[in-house]
Amino acid sequence: MRPAHALIDLSALRHNYRLAKRLTGCNALAVVKANAYGHGALECAAALNEEADGFAVSAIEEALVLREAGHRQPIVLLEGWFEAAELELICRYDLWPVVHHHGQLADLRVANLARPLQVWLKLDSGMHRTGFSAAEYPGIWRELQASSKVAGLTKITHFARADEPDTGRTEEQLATFARATAGLDGPASLSNSAGVLAWPSAYGDWVRPGIMLYGSSPFGFAQEQAAQLRPVMQLDSKVIAVHDIGVGEPIGYGSRFVTRRASRIGVVAMGYADGYPRHAPDGTPVLVDGQRTCISGRVSMDMLTVDLTDLPGSGLGSHVRLWGDGLDAGEVASHAGTISYQLFCNLNRVPRHYQD
């Protein structure tokens, strides 16, 4: 069998969820959208079932998978509904939709609902992606509060730069949120992972840990709370071939890497078809038998090449860790010009194994 695989540590997932709870003392929605950031939504939800206050997904398709698996906790639809016909399913499966644009408001006004909804009303506090403006928000809140189609209201917003604490942008968003929601009763949800880890003033009543659940820091720098996270995914493979190559020889497509010394080059069963970033440059770190080395040459569809010259004890069959315990996914992502979120979500064909 091809040796490339991802090992998912469900005990680490629970550790990270408990960290979010311990830091905030709030209700916490475990964000399992995008197949739990590539980790497996059903498996992760099952691991958290006994302690999660609720789950958050992007769309109804993801929510129905959880409901059909027997999860009874609140499930928040972070993008609400896309078609008015979904409202029947939202009622039937007792889902909590985010309402964030006027088209959804229009749908709700004319809908014939089987039961009133728990609505999360989205404020655009400055990210300018989804949500109602600060000027219109209080009026919409009061309209929905008076509606027989709404059983309860939660205030929600999203931070654009909580992972950059020195920009002042989060303070601006907090001030906008406070002004727009002044006098509006009900619970609030502001904090994503970066908010949970770095912004105690923004905890509110519900927090929404996402990337931190999977053990990856949202910050591009060392951060005290994030240092307590445990990586959930170990992406591993093996060396499947070794070549001794002389000085001045090109390796891989496009001859991007040329040896500057006599080199031992290992071929690893991992490529961009698996989800490893094709654009990862020479020098992107990997661990071979627990020792740090790097990619040398362009990533291929099914293989990549690493420098074994300084690892004389490693060779055919050696264990390779692409990210996980001992090699933070955020560091790999930084080399590749992306973020760990994308690394996790892009794992397409790599089989996942689970341990508890």
Tab-separated table of C-alpha atoms in Angstrom:
chain	number	residue	atom	x	y	z
A	1	MET	CA	0.000	0.000	0.000
A	2	ARG	CA	1.142	3.521	-0.720
A	3	PRO	CA	2.541	4.839	2.575
A	4	ALA	CA	1.122	8.377	2.500
A	5	HIS	CA	-1.478	8.861	5.226
A	6	ALA	CA	-2.809	11.301	7.804
A	7	LEU	CA	-3.104	10.243	11.440
A	8	ILE	CA	-5.793	12.155	13.346
A	9	ASP	CA	-5.321	12.331	17.117
A	10	LEU	CA	-8.795	12.757	18.582
A	11	SER	CA	-7.486	13.142	22.130
A	12	ALA	CA	-5.559	16.217	20.927
A	13	LEU	CA	-8.786	17.557	19.401
A	14	ARG	CA	-10.534	17.283	22.757
A	15	HIS	CA	-7.560	18.890	24.505
A	16	ASN	CA	-7.786	21.898	22.194
A	17	TYR	CA	-11.559	22.222	22.645
A	18	ARG	CA	-11.117	22.120	26.409
A	19	LEU	CA	-8.472	24.832	26.145
A	20	ALA	CA	-11.014	27.104	24.417
A	21	LYS	CA	-13.503	26.397	27.194
A	22	ARG	CA	-10.944	26.918	29.948
A	23	LEU	CA	-9.653	30.204	28.559
A	24	THR	CA	-13.073	31.747	28.011
A	25	GLY	CA	-15.556	30.087	30.363
A	26	CYS	CA	-18.083	30.483	27.535
A	27	ASN	CA	-20.214	28.206	25.456
A	28	ALA	CA	-18.074	27.036	22.542
A	29	LEU	CA	-19.192	26.061	19.051
A	30	ALA	CA	-16.791	23.490	17.605
A	31	VAL	CA	-16.336	24.663	14.013
A	32	VAL	CA	-16.388	21.550	11.817
A	33	LYS	CA	-17.070	23.138	8.430
A	34	ALA	CA	-15.116	21.988	5.358
A	35	ASN	CA	-15.041	18.409	6.674
A	36	ALA	CA	-13.609	19.644	9.984
A	37	TYR	CA	-10.855	21.511	8.141
A	38	GLY	CA	-9.941	18.313	6.338
A	39	HIS	CA	-9.820	16.184	9.502
A	40	GLY	CA	-13.158	14.373	9.057
A	41	ALA	CA	-16.339	16.034	10.297
A	42	LEU	CA	-18.130	12.898	11.478
A	43	GLU	CA	-15.128	11.537	13.325
A	44	CYS	CA	-14.314	14.872	14.950
A	45	ALA	CA	-17.926	15.553	15.918
A	46	ALA	CA	-18.167	12.076	17.443
A	47	ALA	CA	-15.002	12.705	19.455
A	48	LEU	CA	-16.499	15.937	20.823
A	49	ASN	CA	-20.066	14.731	21.191
A	50	GLU	CA	-20.028	14.361	24.970
A	51	GLU	CA	-18.684	17.853	25.645
A	52	ALA	CA	-19.296	20.196	22.719
A	53	ASP	CA	-21.881	22.900	23.454
A	54	GLY	CA	-22.676	23.011	19.760
A	55	PHE	CA	-21.224	22.813	16.277
A	56	ALA	CA	-20.805	25.331	13.481
A	57	VAL	CA	-20.823	24.559	9.769
A	58	SER	CA	-20.962	26.664	6.639
A	59	ALA	CA	-24.043	25.199	4.985
A	60	ILE	CA	-27.040	22.967	5.494
A	61	GLU	CA	-25.480	19.995	3.679
A	62	GLU	CA	-22.837	19.777	6.404
A	63	ALA	CA	-25.423	20.171	9.163
A	64	LEU	CA	-27.641	17.353	7.888
A	65	VAL	CA	-24.714	14.926	7.947
A	66	LEU	CA	-24.267	15.685	11.650
A	67	ARG	CA	-27.966	15.431	12.455
A	68	GLU	CA	-28.281	12.128	10.616
A	69	ALA	CA	-25.341	10.830	12.655
A	70	GLY	CA	-27.352	11.557	15.798
A	71	HIS	CA	-25.832	14.827	17.035
A	72	ARG	CA	-28.492	16.768	18.901
A	73	GLN	CA	-26.500	19.831	19.971
A	74	PRO	CA	-27.209	23.234	18.437
A	75	ILE	CA	-25.769	23.515	14.926
A	76	VAL	CA	-25.157	27.024	13.621
A	77	LEU	CA	-25.242	27.598	9.853
A	78	LEU	CA	-22.555	30.260	9.489
A	79	GLU	CA	-23.769	31.313	6.037
A	80	GLY	CA	-27.442	30.794	6.782
A	81	TRP	CA	-29.482	29.535	3.844
A	82	PHE	CA	-28.842	29.990	0.137
A	83	GLU	CA	-32.363	29.254	-1.098
A	84	ALA	CA	-35.670	29.889	0.668
A	85	ALA	CA	-36.598	26.220	0.223
A	86	GLU	CA	-33.937	25.335	2.810
A	87	LEU	CA	-36.032	26.927	5.559
A	88	GLU	CA	-38.236	23.824	5.728
A	89	LEU	CA	-35.174	21.665	6.488
A	90	ILE	CA	-33.823	24.229	8.938
A	91	CYS	CA	-37.051	23.943	10.902
A	92	ARG	CA	-37.287	20.164	10.623
A	93	TYR	CA	-33.728	19.609	11.863
A	94	ASP	CA	-33.756	22.441	14.403
A	95	LEU	CA	-30.780	24.328	12.938
A	96	TRP	CA	-29.703	27.828	13.954
A	97	PRO	CA	-29.119	29.998	10.871
A	98	VAL	CA	-27.027	33.137	10.626
A	99	VAL	CA	-28.964	35.877	8.834
A	100	HIS	CA	-26.559	38.241	7.128
A	101	HIS	CA	-28.199	39.878	4.086
A	102	HIS	CA	-31.464	41.430	2.987
A	103	GLY	CA	-32.424	38.549	0.699
A	104	GLN	CA	-32.565	36.251	3.711
A	105	LEU	CA	-34.646	38.802	5.593
A	106	ALA	CA	-37.102	38.899	2.689
A	107	ASP	CA	-37.310	35.089	2.666
A	108	LEU	CA	-38.002	35.044	6.395
A	109	ARG	CA	-40.750	37.651	6.190
A	110	VAL	CA	-42.855	35.568	3.800
A	111	ALA	CA	-41.915	32.081	4.999
A	112	ASN	CA	-44.506	29.695	6.373
A	113	LEU	CA	-42.450	28.079	9.121
A	114	ALA	CA	-43.275	24.969	11.118
A	115	ARG	CA	-41.570	26.499	14.138
A	116	PRO	CA	-39.887	29.809	15.001
A	117	LEU	CA	-36.133	29.973	14.449
A	118	GLN	CA	-33.140	30.648	16.648
A	119	VAL	CA	-31.548	33.373	14.519
A	120	TRP	CA	-27.975	34.613	14.734
A	121	LEU	CA	-28.029	38.123	13.301
A	122	LYS	CA	-24.743	39.111	11.679
A	123	LEU	CA	-23.226	42.566	12.101
A	124	ASP	CA	-20.587	43.778	9.658
A	125	SER	CA	-18.341	45.414	12.239
A	126	GLY	CA	-15.573	46.108	9.743
A	127	MET	CA	-14.561	42.976	7.870
A	128	HIS	CA	-16.946	43.912	5.031
A	129	ARG	CA	-17.662	40.381	3.928
A	130	THR	CA	-21.115	39.487	5.283
A	131	GLY	CA	-23.471	41.139	7.725
A	132	PHE	CA	-25.645	44.207	8.116
A	133	SER	CA	-24.203	47.663	8.589
A	134	ALA	CA	-24.004	49.207	12.038
A	135	ALA	CA	-26.574	51.828	11.033
A	136	GLU	CA	-29.265	49.348	10.000
A	137	TYR	CA	-28.525	46.610	12.523
A	138	PRO	CA	-30.627	47.861	15.496
A	139	GLY	CA	-33.731	48.257	13.372
A	140	ILE	CA	-33.393	44.780	11.894
A	141	TRP	CA	-32.802	43.356	15.362
A	142	ARG	CA	-35.980	44.934	16.678
A	143	GLU	CA	-37.978	43.730	13.673
A	144	LEU	CA	-36.855	40.149	14.219
A	145	GLN	CA	-37.318	40.395	17.969
A	146	ALA	CA	-40.963	41.265	17.376
A	147	SER	CA	-41.483	38.553	14.754
A	148	SER	CA	-43.415	35.396	15.602
A	149	LYS	CA	-41.036	33.555	13.282
A	150	VAL	CA	-38.076	34.128	15.591
A	151	ALA	CA	-37.730	32.263	18.886
A	152	GLY	CA	-34.461	33.874	19.916
A	153	LEU	CA	-31.721	36.187	18.691
A	154	THR	CA	-27.946	36.049	19.066
A	155	LYS	CA	-25.659	38.877	18.005
A	156	ILE	CA	-22.715	37.724	15.891
A	157	THR	CA	-19.787	39.372	14.129
A	158	HIS	CA	-16.419	38.243	12.791
A	159	PHE	CA	-12.938	39.710	13.238
A	160	ALA	CA	-10.728	40.436	10.257
A	161	ARG	CA	-7.377	40.868	12.028
A	162	ALA	CA	-7.609	39.324	15.486
A	163	ASP	CA	-4.465	37.376	14.598
A	164	GLU	CA	-2.612	40.705	14.297
A	165	PRO	CA	-3.076	42.211	17.764
A	166	ASP	CA	-1.069	45.389	17.191
A	167	THR	CA	-3.013	46.779	14.233
A	168	GLY	CA	-5.819	48.406	16.241
A	169	ARG	CA	-8.379	46.906	13.881
A	170	THR	CA	-9.923	44.543	16.417
A	171	GLU	CA	-10.392	47.382	18.907
A	172	GLU	CA	-12.204	49.300	16.154
A	173	GLN	CA	-14.467	46.344	15.440
A	174	LEU	CA	-15.216	45.872	19.125
A	175	ALA	CA	-16.176	49.532	19.419
A	176	THR	CA	-18.428	49.268	16.364
A	177	PHE	CA	-20.072	46.158	17.802
A	178	ALA	CA	-20.675	47.883	21.144
A	179	ARG	CA	-22.268	50.918	19.475
A	180	ALA	CA	-24.449	48.926	17.096
A	181	THR	CA	-25.733	46.514	19.743
A	182	ALA	CA	-26.169	48.936	22.645
A	183	GLY	CA	-29.480	48.217	24.347
A	184	LEU	CA	-30.092	45.019	22.374
A	185	ASP	CA	-30.651	42.175	24.798
A	186	GLY	CA	-29.472	38.653	24.135
A	187	PRO	CA	-26.290	36.609	23.817
A	188	ALA	CA	-23.339	37.581	21.645
A	189	SER	CA	-20.704	35.701	19.644
A	190	LEU	CA	-17.574	37.495	18.467
A	191	SER	CA	-14.463	35.377	18.835
A	192	ASN	CA	-12.910	33.036	16.318
A	193	SER	CA	-9.744	31.128	17.283
A	194	ALA	CA	-7.573	34.236	17.397
A	195	GLY	CA	-10.184	35.960	19.547
A	196	VAL	CA	-10.302	33.007	21.933
A	197	LEU	CA	-6.527	32.975	22.310
A	198	ALA	CA	-5.741	36.684	22.439
A	199	TRP	CA	-8.819	38.831	23.090
A	200	PRO	CA	-10.447	38.240	26.515
A	201	SER	CA	-12.504	41.395	26.040
A	202	ALA	CA	-14.248	39.764	23.087
A	203	TYR	CA	-15.444	36.477	24.542
A	204	GLY	CA	-19.160	37.276	24.715
A	205	ASP	CA	-21.443	34.295	25.354
A	206	TRP	CA	-20.501	31.939	22.517
A	207	VAL	CA	-17.001	31.532	21.085
A	208	ARG	CA	-16.244	29.814	17.777
A	209	PRO	CA	-12.922	27.931	17.906
A	210	GLY	CA	-11.955	26.744	14.449
A	211	ILE	CA	-8.326	26.305	13.421
A	212	MET	CA	-7.227	26.083	17.065
A	213	LEU	CA	-9.327	22.930	17.477
A	214	TYR	CA	-6.997	21.239	15.035
A	215	GLY	CA	-3.888	22.336	16.890
A	216	SER	CA	-2.679	25.059	14.560
A	217	SER	CA	-2.028	28.594	15.733
A	218	PRO	CA	-3.753	31.432	13.864
A	219	PHE	CA	-0.779	33.676	14.648
A	220	GLY	CA	2.388	34.187	12.673
A	221	PHE	CA	4.414	34.510	15.874
A	222	ALA	CA	4.864	32.707	19.182
A	223	GLN	CA	1.838	33.243	21.413
A	224	GLU	CA	1.432	32.063	24.995
A	225	GLN	CA	-2.016	30.508	24.752
A	226	ALA	CA	-1.440	29.037	21.297
A	227	ALA	CA	1.659	27.276	22.619
A	228	GLN	CA	-0.711	25.047	24.616
A	229	LEU	CA	-2.334	23.618	21.490
A	230	ARG	CA	-1.626	20.049	20.407
A	231	PRO	CA	-1.455	19.169	16.685
A	232	VAL	CA	-4.303	16.898	15.663
A	233	MET	CA	-3.076	15.821	12.221
A	234	GLN	CA	0.194	14.072	11.496
A	235	LEU	CA	0.811	13.897	7.730
A	236	ASP	CA	3.281	11.081	7.115
A	237	SER	CA	4.797	9.041	4.329
A	238	LYS	CA	8.025	7.212	3.506
A	239	VAL	CA	11.097	7.474	1.308
A	240	ILE	CA	10.445	5.234	-1.715
A	241	ALA	CA	13.707	5.773	-3.626
A	242	VAL	CA	17.193	7.248	-3.071
A	243	HIS	CA	19.606	8.650	-5.655
A	244	ASP	CA	23.231	9.774	-5.394
A	245	ILE	CA	23.589	12.852	-7.579
A	246	GLY	CA	26.670	14.853	-8.476
A	247	VAL	CA	27.339	18.566	-8.294
A	248	GLY	CA	25.436	20.828	-10.695
A	249	GLU	CA	22.621	18.397	-11.477
A	250	PRO	CA	18.969	19.539	-11.806
A	251	ILE	CA	16.203	17.781	-9.881
A	252	GLY	CA	12.524	17.628	-10.782
A	253	TYR	CA	10.266	19.440	-13.200
A	254	GLY	CA	11.575	22.709	-14.538
A	255	SER	CA	15.047	22.056	-13.102
A	256	ARG	CA	14.251	24.533	-10.360
A	257	PHE	CA	16.730	23.015	-7.932
A	258	VAL	CA	20.332	22.381	-8.961
A	259	THR	CA	22.703	20.595	-6.586
A	260	ARG	CA	25.560	22.658	-5.172
A	261	ARG	CA	27.311	19.579	-3.793
A	262	ALA	CA	27.307	15.848	-4.251
A	263	SER	CA	23.912	14.928	-2.817
A	264	ARG	CA	21.713	12.062	-1.663
A	265	ILE	CA	18.159	12.786	-2.751
A	266	GLY	CA	15.189	10.886	-1.353
A	267	VAL	CA	11.904	10.500	-3.190
A	268	VAL	CA	8.815	10.659	-0.953
A	269	ALA	CA	5.348	9.301	-1.742
A	270	MET	CA	3.506	12.623	-1.407
A	271	GLY	CA	2.502	15.182	-4.015
A	272	TYR	CA	0.073	17.880	-5.004
A	273	ALA	CA	-2.627	15.341	-5.910
A	274	ASP	CA	-2.572	14.439	-2.214
A	275	GLY	CA	-2.980	18.099	-1.295
A	276	TYR	CA	0.623	18.985	-0.538
A	277	PRO	CA	1.226	22.463	-2.017
A	278	ARG	CA	2.833	22.313	-5.457
A	279	HIS	CA	4.289	25.769	-4.959
A	280	ALA	CA	6.223	24.792	-1.814
A	281	PRO	CA	9.709	26.173	-2.484
A	282	ASP	CA	13.083	24.562	-2.054
A	283	GLY	CA	13.933	24.696	1.635
A	284	THR	CA	10.414	23.882	2.874
A	285	PRO	CA	11.037	21.765	5.995
A	286	VAL	CA	10.252	18.083	6.418
A	287	LEU	CA	11.275	15.554	9.053
A	288	VAL	CA	12.971	12.335	7.993
A	289	ASP	CA	13.314	9.817	10.823
A	290	GLY	CA	12.645	12.726	13.166
A	291	GLN	CA	15.495	14.816	11.745
A	292	ARG	CA	14.929	18.095	9.989
A	293	THR	CA	15.740	18.458	6.308
A	294	CYS	CA	13.982	20.108	3.362
A	295	ILE	CA	12.377	19.814	-0.034
A	296	SER	CA	14.774	20.041	-2.973
A	297	GLY	CA	12.978	20.376	-6.297
A	298	ARG	CA	9.445	21.056	-7.451
A	299	VAL	CA	6.626	19.020	-5.942
A	300	SER	CA	5.175	16.530	-8.457
A	301	MET	CA	1.686	15.064	-8.610
A	302	ASP	CA	2.481	11.966	-6.543
A	303	MET	CA	6.034	12.539	-5.298
A	304	LEU	CA	8.390	15.097	-3.860
A	305	THR	CA	12.140	15.069	-3.325
A	306	VAL	CA	14.076	15.797	-0.132
A	307	ASP	CA	17.750	16.243	0.701
A	308	LEU	CA	19.188	13.268	2.623
A	309	THR	CA	22.835	14.283	2.240
A	310	ASP	CA	23.281	15.151	5.911
A	311	LEU	CA	21.212	12.181	7.103
A	312	PRO	CA	23.445	9.192	6.376
A	313	GLY	CA	21.326	6.880	8.516
A	314	SER	CA	18.174	7.579	6.505
A	315	GLY	CA	17.237	6.026	3.199
A	316	LEU	CA	14.779	3.686	1.545
A	317	GLY	CA	11.779	3.154	3.826
A	318	SER	CA	12.618	6.017	6.182
A	319	HIS	CA	9.672	7.677	7.917
A	320	VAL	CA	8.808	11.156	6.611
A	321	ARG	CA	6.660	13.685	8.454
A	322	LEU	CA	5.315	16.486	6.275
A	323	TRP	CA	3.669	18.251	9.208
A	324	GLY	CA	2.355	17.470	12.670
A	325	ASP	CA	4.069	16.693	15.955
A	326	GLY	CA	7.593	18.075	15.671
A	327	LEU	CA	6.888	20.183	12.573
A	328	ASP	CA	4.179	22.799	12.829
A	329	ALA	CA	1.846	22.994	9.834
A	330	GLY	CA	1.952	26.770	10.124
A	331	GLU	CA	5.683	26.775	9.417
A	332	VAL	CA	5.221	24.607	6.335
A	333	ALA	CA	2.376	26.858	5.197
A	334	SER	CA	4.484	29.982	5.666
A	335	HIS	CA	7.167	28.581	3.380
A	336	ALA	CA	4.513	27.780	0.791
A	337	GLY	CA	2.937	31.239	0.995
A	338	THR	CA	-0.342	30.015	2.428
A	339	ILE	CA	-1.947	29.133	5.790
A	340	SER	CA	-2.401	25.880	7.652
A	341	TYR	CA	-6.178	26.028	7.048
A	342	GLN	CA	-5.565	25.490	3.339
A	343	LEU	CA	-3.036	22.727	3.888
A	344	PHE	CA	-5.528	20.738	5.956
A	345	CYS	CA	-8.487	21.328	3.662
A	346	ASN	CA	-6.566	20.408	0.509
A	347	LEU	CA	-5.763	16.844	1.553
A	348	ASN	CA	-7.679	15.038	-1.143
A	349	ARG	CA	-6.807	11.382	-1.471
A	350	VAL	CA	-4.649	10.757	1.589
A	351	PRO	CA	-6.307	8.095	3.760
A	352	ARG	CA	-7.057	9.199	7.303
A	353	HIS	CA	-6.514	6.975	10.305
A	354	TYR	CA	-7.892	7.872	13.718
A	355	GLN	CA	-6.539	7.277	17.204
A	356	ASP	CA	-8.133	8.188	20.512
